[in-house]
Short mmCIF file of C-alpha atoms in Angstrom, two decimals:
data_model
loop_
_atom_site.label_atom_id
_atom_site.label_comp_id
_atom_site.label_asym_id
_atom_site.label_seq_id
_atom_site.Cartn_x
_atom_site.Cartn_y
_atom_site.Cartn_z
CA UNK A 14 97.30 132.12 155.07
CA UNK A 15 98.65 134.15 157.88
CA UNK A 16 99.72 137.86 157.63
CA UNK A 17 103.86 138.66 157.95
CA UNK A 18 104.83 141.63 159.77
CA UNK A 19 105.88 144.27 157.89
CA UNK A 20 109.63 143.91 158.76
CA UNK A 21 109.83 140.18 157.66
CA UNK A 22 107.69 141.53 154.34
CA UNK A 23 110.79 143.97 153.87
CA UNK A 24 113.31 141.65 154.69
CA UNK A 25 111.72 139.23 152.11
CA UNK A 26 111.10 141.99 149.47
CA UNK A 27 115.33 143.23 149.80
CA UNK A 28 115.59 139.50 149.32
CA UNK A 29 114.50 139.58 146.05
CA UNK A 30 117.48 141.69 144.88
CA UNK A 31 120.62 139.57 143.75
CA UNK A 32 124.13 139.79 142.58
CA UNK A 33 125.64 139.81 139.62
CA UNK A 34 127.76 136.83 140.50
CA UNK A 35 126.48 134.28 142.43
CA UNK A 36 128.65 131.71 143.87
CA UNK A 37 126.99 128.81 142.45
CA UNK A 38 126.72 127.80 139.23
CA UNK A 39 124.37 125.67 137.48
CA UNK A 40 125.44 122.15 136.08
CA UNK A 41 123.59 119.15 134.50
CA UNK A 42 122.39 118.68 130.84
CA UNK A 43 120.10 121.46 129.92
CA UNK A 44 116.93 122.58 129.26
CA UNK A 45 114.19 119.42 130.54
CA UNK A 46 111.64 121.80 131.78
CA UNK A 47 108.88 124.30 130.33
CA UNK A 48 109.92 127.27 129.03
CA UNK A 49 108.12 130.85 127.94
CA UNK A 50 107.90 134.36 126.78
CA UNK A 51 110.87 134.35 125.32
CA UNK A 52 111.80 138.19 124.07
CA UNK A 53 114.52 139.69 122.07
CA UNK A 54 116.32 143.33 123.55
CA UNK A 55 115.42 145.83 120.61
CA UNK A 56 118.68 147.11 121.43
CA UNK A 57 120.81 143.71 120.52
CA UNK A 58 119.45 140.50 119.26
CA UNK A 59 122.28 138.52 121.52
CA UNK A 60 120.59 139.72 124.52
CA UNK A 61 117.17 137.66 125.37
CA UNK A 62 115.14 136.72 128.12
CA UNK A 63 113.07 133.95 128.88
CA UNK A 64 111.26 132.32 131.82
CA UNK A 65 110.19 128.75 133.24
CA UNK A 66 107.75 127.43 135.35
CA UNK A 67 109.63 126.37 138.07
CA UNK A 68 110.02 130.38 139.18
CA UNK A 69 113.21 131.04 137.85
CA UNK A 70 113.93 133.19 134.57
CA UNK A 71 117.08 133.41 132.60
CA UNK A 72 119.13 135.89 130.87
CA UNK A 73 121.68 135.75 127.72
CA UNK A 74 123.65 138.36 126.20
CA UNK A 75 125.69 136.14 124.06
CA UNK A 76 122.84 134.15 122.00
CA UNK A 77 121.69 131.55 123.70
CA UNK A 78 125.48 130.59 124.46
CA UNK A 79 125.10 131.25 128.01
CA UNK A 80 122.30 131.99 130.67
CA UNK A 81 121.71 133.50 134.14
CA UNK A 82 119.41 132.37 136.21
CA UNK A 83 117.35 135.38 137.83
CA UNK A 84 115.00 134.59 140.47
CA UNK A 85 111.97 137.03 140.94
CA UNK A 86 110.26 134.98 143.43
CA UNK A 87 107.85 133.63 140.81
CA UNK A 88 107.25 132.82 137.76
CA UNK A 89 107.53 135.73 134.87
CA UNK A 90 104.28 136.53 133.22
CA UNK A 91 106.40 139.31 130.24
CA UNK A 92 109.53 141.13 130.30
CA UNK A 93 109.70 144.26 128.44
CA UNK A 94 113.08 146.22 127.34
CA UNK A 95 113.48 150.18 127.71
CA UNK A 96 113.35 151.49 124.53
CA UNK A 97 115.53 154.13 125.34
CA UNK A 98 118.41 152.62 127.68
CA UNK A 99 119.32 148.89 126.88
CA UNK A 100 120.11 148.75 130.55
CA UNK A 101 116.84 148.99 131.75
CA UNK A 102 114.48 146.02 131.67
CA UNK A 103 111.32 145.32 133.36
CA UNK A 104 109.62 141.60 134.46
CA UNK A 105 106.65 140.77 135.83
CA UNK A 106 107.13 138.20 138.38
CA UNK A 107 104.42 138.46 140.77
CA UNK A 108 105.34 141.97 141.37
CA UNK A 109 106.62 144.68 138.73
CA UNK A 110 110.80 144.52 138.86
CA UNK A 111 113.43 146.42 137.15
CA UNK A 112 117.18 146.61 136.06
CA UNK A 113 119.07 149.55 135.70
CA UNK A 114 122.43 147.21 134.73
CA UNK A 115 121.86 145.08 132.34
CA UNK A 116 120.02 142.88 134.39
CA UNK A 117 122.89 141.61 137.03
CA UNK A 118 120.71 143.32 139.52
CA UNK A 119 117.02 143.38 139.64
CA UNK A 120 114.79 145.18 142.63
CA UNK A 121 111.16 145.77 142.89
CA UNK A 122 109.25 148.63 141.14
CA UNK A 123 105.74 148.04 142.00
CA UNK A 124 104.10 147.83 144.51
CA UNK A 125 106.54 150.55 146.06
CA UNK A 126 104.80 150.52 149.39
CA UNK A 127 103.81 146.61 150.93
CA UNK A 128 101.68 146.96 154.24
CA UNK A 129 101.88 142.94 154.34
CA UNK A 130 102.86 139.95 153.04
CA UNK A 131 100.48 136.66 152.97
CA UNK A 132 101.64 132.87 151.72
CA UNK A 133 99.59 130.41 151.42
CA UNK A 134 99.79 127.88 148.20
CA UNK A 135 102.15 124.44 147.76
CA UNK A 136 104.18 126.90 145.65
CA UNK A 137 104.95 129.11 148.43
CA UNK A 138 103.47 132.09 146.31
CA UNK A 139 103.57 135.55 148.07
CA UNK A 140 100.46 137.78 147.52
CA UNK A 141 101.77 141.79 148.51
CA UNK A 142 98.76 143.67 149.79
CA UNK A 143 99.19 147.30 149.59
CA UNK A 144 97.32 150.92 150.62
CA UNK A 145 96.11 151.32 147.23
CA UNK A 146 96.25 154.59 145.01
CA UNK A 147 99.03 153.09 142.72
CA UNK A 148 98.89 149.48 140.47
CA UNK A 149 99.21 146.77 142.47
CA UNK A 150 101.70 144.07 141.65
CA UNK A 151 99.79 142.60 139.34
CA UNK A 152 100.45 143.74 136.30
CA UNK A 153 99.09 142.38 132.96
CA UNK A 154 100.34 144.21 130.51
CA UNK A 155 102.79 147.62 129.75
CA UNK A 156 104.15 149.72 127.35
CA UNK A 157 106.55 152.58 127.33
CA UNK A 158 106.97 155.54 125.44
CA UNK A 159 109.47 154.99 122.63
CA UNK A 160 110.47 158.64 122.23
CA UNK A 161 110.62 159.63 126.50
CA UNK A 162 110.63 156.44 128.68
CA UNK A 163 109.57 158.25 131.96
CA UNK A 164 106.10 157.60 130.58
CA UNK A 165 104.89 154.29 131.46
CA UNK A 166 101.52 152.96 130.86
CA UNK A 167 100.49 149.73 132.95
CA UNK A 168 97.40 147.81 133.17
CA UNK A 169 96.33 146.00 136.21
CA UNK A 170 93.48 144.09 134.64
CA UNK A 171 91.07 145.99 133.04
CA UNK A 172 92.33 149.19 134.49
CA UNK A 173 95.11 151.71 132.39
CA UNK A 174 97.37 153.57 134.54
CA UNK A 175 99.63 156.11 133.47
CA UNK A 176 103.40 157.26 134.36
CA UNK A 177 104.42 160.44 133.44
CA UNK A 178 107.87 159.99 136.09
CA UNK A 179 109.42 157.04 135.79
CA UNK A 180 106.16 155.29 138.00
CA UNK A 181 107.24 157.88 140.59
CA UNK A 182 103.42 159.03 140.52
CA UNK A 183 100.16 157.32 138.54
CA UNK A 184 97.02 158.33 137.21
CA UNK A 185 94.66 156.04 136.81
CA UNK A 186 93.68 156.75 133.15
CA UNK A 187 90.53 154.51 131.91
CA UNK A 188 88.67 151.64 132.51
CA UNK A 189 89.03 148.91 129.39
CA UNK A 190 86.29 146.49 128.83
CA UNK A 191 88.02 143.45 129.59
CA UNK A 192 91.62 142.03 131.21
CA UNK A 193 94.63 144.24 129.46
CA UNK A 194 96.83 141.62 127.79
CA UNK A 195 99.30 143.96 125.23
CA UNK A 196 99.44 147.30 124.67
CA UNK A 197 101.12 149.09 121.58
CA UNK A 198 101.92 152.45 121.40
CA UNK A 199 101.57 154.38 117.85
CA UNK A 200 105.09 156.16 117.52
CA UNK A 201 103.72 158.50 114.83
CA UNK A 202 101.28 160.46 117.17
CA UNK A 203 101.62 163.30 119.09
CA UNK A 204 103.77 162.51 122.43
CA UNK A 205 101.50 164.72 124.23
CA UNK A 206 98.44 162.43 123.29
CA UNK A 207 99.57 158.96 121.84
CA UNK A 208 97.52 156.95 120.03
CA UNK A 209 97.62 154.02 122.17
CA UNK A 210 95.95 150.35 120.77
CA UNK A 211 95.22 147.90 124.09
CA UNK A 212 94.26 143.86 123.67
CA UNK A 213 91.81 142.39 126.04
CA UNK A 214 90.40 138.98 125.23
CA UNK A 215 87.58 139.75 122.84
CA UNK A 216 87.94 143.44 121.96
CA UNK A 217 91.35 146.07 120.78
CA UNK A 218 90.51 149.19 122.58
CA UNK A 219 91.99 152.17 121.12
CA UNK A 220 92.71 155.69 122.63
CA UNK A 221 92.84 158.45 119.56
CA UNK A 222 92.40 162.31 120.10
CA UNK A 223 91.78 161.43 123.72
CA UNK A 224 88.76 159.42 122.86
CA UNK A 225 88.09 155.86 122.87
CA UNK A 226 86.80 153.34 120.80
CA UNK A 227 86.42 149.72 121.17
CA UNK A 228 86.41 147.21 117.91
CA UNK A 229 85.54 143.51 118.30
CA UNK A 230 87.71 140.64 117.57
CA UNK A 231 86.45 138.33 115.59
CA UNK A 232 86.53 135.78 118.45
CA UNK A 233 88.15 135.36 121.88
CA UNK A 234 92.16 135.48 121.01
CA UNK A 235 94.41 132.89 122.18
CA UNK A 236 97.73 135.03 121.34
CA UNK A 237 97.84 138.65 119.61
CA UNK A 238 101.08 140.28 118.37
CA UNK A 239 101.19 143.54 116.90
CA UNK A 240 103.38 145.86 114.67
CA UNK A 241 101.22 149.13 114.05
CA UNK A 242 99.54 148.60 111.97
CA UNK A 243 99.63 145.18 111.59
CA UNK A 244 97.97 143.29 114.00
CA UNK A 245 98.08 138.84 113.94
CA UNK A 246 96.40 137.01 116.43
CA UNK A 247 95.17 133.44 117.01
CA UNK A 248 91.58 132.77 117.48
CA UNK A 249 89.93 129.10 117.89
CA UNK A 250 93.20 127.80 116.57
CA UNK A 251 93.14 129.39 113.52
CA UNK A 252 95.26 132.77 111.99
CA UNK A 253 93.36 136.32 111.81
CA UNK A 254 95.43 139.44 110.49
CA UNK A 255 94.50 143.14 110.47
CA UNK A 256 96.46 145.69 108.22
CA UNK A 257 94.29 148.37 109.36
CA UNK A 258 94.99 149.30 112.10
CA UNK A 259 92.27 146.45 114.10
CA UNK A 260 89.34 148.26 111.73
CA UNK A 261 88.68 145.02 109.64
CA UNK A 262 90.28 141.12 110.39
CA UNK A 263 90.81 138.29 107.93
CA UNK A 264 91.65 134.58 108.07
CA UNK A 265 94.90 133.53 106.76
CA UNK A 266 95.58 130.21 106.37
CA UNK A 267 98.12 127.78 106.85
CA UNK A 268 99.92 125.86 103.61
CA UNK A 269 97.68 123.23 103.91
CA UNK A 270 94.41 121.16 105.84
CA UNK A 271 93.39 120.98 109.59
CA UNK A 272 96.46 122.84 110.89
CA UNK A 273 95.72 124.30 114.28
CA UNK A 274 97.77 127.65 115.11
CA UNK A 275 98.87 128.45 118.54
CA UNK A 276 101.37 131.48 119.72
CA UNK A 277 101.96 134.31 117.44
CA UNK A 278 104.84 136.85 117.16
CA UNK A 279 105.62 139.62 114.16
CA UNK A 280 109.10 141.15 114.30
CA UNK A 281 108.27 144.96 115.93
CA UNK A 282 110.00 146.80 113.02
CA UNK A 283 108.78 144.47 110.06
CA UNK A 284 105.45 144.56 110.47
CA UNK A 285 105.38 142.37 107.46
CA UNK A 286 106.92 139.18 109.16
CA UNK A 287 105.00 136.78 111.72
CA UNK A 288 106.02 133.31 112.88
CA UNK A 289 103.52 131.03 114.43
CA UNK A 290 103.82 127.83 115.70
CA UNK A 291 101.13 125.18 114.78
CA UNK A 292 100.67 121.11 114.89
CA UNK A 293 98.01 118.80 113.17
CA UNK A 294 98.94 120.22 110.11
CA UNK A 295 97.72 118.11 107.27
CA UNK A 296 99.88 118.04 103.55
CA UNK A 297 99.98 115.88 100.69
CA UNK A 298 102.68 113.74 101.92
CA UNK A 299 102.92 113.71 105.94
CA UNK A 300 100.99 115.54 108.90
CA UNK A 301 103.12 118.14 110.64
CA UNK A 302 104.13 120.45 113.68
CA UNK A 303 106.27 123.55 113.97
CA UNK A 304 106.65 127.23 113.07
CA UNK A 305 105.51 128.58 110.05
CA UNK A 306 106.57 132.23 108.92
CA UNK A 307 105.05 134.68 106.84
CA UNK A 308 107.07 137.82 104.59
CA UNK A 309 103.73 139.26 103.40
CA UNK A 310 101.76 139.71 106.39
CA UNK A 311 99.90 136.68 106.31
CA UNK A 312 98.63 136.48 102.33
CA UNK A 313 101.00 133.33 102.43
CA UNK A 314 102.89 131.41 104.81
CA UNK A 315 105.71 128.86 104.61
CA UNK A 316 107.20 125.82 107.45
CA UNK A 317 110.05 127.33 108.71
CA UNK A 318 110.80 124.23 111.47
CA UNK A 319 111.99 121.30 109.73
CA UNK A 320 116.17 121.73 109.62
CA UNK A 321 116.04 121.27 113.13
CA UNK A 322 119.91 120.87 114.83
CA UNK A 323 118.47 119.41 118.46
CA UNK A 324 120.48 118.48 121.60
CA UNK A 325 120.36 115.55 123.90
CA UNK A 326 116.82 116.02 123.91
CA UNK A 327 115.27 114.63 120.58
CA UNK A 328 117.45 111.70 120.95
CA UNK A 329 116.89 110.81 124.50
CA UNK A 330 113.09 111.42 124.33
CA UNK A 331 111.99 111.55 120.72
CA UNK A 332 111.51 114.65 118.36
CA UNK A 333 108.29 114.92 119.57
CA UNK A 334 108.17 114.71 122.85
CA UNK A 335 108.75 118.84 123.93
CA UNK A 336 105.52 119.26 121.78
CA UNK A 337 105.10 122.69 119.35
CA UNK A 338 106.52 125.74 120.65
CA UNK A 339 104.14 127.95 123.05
CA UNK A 340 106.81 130.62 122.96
CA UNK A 341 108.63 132.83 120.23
CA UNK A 342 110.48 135.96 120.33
CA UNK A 343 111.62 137.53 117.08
CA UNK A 344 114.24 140.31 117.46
CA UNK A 345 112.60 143.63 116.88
CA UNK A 346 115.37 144.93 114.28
CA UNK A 347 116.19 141.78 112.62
CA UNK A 348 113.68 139.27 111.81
CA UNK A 349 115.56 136.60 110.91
CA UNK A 350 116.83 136.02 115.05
CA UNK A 351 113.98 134.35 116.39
CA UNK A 352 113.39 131.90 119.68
CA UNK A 353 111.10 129.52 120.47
CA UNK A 354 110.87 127.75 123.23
CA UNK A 355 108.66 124.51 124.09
CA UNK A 356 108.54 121.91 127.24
CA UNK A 357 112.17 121.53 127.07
CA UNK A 358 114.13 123.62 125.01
CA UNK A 359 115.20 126.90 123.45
CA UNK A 360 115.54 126.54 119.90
CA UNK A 361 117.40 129.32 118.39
CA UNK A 362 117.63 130.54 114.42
CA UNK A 363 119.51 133.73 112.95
CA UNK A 364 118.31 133.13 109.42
CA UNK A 365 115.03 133.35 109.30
CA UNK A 366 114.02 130.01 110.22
CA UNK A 367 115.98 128.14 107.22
CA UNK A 368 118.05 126.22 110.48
CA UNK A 369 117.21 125.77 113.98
CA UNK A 370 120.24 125.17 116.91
CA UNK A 371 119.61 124.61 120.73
CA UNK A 372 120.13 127.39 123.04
CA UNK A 373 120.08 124.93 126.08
CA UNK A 374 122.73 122.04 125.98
CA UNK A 375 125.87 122.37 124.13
CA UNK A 376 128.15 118.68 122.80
CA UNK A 377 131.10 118.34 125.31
CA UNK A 378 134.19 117.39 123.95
CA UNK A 379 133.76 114.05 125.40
CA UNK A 380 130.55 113.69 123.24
CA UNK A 381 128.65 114.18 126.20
CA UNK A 382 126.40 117.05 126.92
CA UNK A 383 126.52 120.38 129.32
CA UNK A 384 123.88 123.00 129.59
CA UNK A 385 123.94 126.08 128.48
CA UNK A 386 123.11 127.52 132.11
CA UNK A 387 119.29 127.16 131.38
CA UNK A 388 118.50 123.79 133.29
CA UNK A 389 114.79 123.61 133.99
CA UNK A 390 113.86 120.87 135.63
CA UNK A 391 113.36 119.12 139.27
CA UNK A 392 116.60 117.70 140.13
CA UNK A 393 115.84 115.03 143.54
CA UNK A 394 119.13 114.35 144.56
CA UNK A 395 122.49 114.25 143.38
CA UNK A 396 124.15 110.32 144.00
CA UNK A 397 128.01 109.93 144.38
CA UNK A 398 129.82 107.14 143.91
CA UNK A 399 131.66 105.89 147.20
CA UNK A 400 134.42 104.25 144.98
CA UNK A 401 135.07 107.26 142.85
CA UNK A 402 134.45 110.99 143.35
CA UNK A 403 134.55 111.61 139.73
CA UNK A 404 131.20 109.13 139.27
CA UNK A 405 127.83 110.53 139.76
CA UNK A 406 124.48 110.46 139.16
CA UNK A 407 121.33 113.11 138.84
CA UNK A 408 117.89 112.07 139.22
CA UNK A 409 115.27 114.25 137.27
CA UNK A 410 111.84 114.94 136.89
CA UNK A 411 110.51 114.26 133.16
CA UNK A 412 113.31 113.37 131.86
CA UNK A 413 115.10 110.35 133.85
CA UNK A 414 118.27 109.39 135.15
CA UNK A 415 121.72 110.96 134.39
CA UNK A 416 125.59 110.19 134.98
CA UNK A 417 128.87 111.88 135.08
CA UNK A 418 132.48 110.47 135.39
CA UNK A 419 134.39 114.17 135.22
CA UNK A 420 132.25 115.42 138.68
CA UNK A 421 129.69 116.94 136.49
CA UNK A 422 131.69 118.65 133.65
CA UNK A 423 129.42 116.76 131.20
CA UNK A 424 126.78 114.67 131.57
CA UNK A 425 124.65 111.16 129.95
#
């Protein structure tokens, strides 16, 4: 890895800030590709986010309907809405970024200050090395405060920092007992001294009265979601729930044998309904794989992924073949809009599960099929016909070999 200069850092940094209208625009099938962290603006379930692993994330505001692509420069670890100002988002993409519109623009918010620049990896990853005395671009998890969002609190790994001007200044405000992974604020307590609840692997550490106490999970967690306080997580693939608060955990189980639970997510103001997606999931008449959903905070839970209105995708490459969804976002004010995404797709519902659509590839009127903007895959050349301009074909990783005779209006 060699060092940039700190004008070529700059100049790659500015980079990273894009327009609202670029003039390209994505074509091909949809979806093909990993997708994650899919989450739901508190502020208006039409408006989502969701990343890939190829770098790029992606942005609706109509439902799935239509995406942006928004390239951080890497690939988004969370994405967390203002609770305040539905204009203001944040990502973490390597660094810390924010919007201020909506997300048409995004620039970065931490590190402020980059003294260099290394790159190194086959993924041409950028590491930004920094003076210190503020988080680093790293960050694992944040929270802001739902009454005043100039306070911020961000953890860099196991170290809390706190805002109290819009990340114009931080204090560095504790030292947590493990890697930071969510952190919940309690919207009840004092603003002057929340009551904040923070998830590291194995224990919830929790700031009351200034003090803190850490409580023990009942094993290392695989996913945690949280709606104070309610508290589901997954642990050795099964289902643990906490209505207290994180004070005391039970197992809740799946309706039936041997199903193994993955990714979690409770809808933030219904603490009393969680989706989680599961496979292996043994029942009287068949073995299954999907989402389930519970309405009672975990005391029962029902399979909420079998209506199932697929794209291309199922019938190209079989209704298995994107696997069980590792990502779901439920919208914060209505539970029954909920994502999940999986190695291909965004499924979408906006009843509570009862019928799934895609969010990625929408029927042409041709019969054919057209993405949704959210194409996530590795496309290795695009093949014309030399007899007919209209005629061509796209090569793609994972899923194979694709044609067009309307120069890419639709596609099979």
């Amino acid at each position: 890895m060699r060092p940039l200069s700190l004008a070529l850092s700059l100049v790659v940094v500015s980079a990273l800030a894009f327009a609202a209208a670029p003039p390209w625009r994505i074509i091909g099938p949809g979806g093909g590709g990993s997708v994650f962290h899919p989450t739901v603006s508190p502020h208006d379930s039409r408006t989502a986010l969701a990343a890939c692993d190829m770098t790029g994330s992606y942005i609706t505001h109509d439902g799935g309907v239509t995406w942006r692509i928004v390239s951080l420069g890497a690939p988004a670890q969370f994405f967390l809405f203002d609770p305040s100002d539905e204009r203001v988002i944040y990502a973490q993409a390597g660094a810390l970024f924010r919007t201020s519109d909506g997300g048409a623009t995004w620039s970065r918010f931490l590190p402020r200050e980059v003294q260099s620049v290394t790159m190194g990896d086959d993924h041409a990853s950028a590491r930004l090395h920094t003076a210190g005395g503020e988080p680093a671009g790293n960050a694992t998890a944040m929270a802001i405060d739902p009454e005043d969002s100039r306070i911020l609190y961000l953890a860099t790994g196991a170290t809390l920092w706190t805002s109290y001007d819009t990340g114009g200044t931080w204090q560095n405000s504790a030292t947590l007992p493990g890697r930071a992974r969510e952190i919940w604020i309690d919207r009840h307590s004092l603003r002057g001294d929340r009551t904040l609840y923070v998830a590291s692997d194995n224990a919830l550490s929790i700031r009351k009265d200034g003090r803190w106490r850490n409580t023990q999970f009942p094993g290392t967690i695989a996913s945690i979601a949280g709606a104070l306080p309610v508290f589901y997580a997954t642990i050795a693939a099964k289902i643990y729930v906490s209505t207290d608060g994180g004070a005391t955990w039970r197992e809740s189980a799946l309706p039936g044998f041997g199903g193994q639970s993955s990714v979690i997510a409770v809808a933030a103001d219904h603490p009393e309904i969680a989706y989680v997606s599961f496979n292996h999931l043994r029942t009287p008449v068949h073995t299954t794989s999907g989402v389930a959903k519970t309405t009672d905070a975990g005391r029962h839970w029902e399979t909420v992924y079998d209506n199932v209105h697929d794209a291309w995708l199922s019938d190209r490459l079989g209704a298995g073949w994107a696997g069980t969804p590792y990502g779901i976002g439920v919208a914060p004010h209505d539970p029954n809009v909920v994502y999940a995404t999986d190695s291909g797709r965004v499924m979408r519902t906006t009843d509570g599960g009862k019928s799934w659509d895609p969010a990625y590839s929408t029927r042409a009127p041709d019969g054919n099929w057209t993405t949704n903007g959210l194409d996530v895959t590795t496309c290795y050349g695009v093949h014309f016909d030399p007899f007919d301009p209209r005629h061509l074909f796209i090569g793609y990783t994972d899923i194979g070999l694709w044609g067009s005779d309307n120069q890419g209006e639709s596609w099979y």
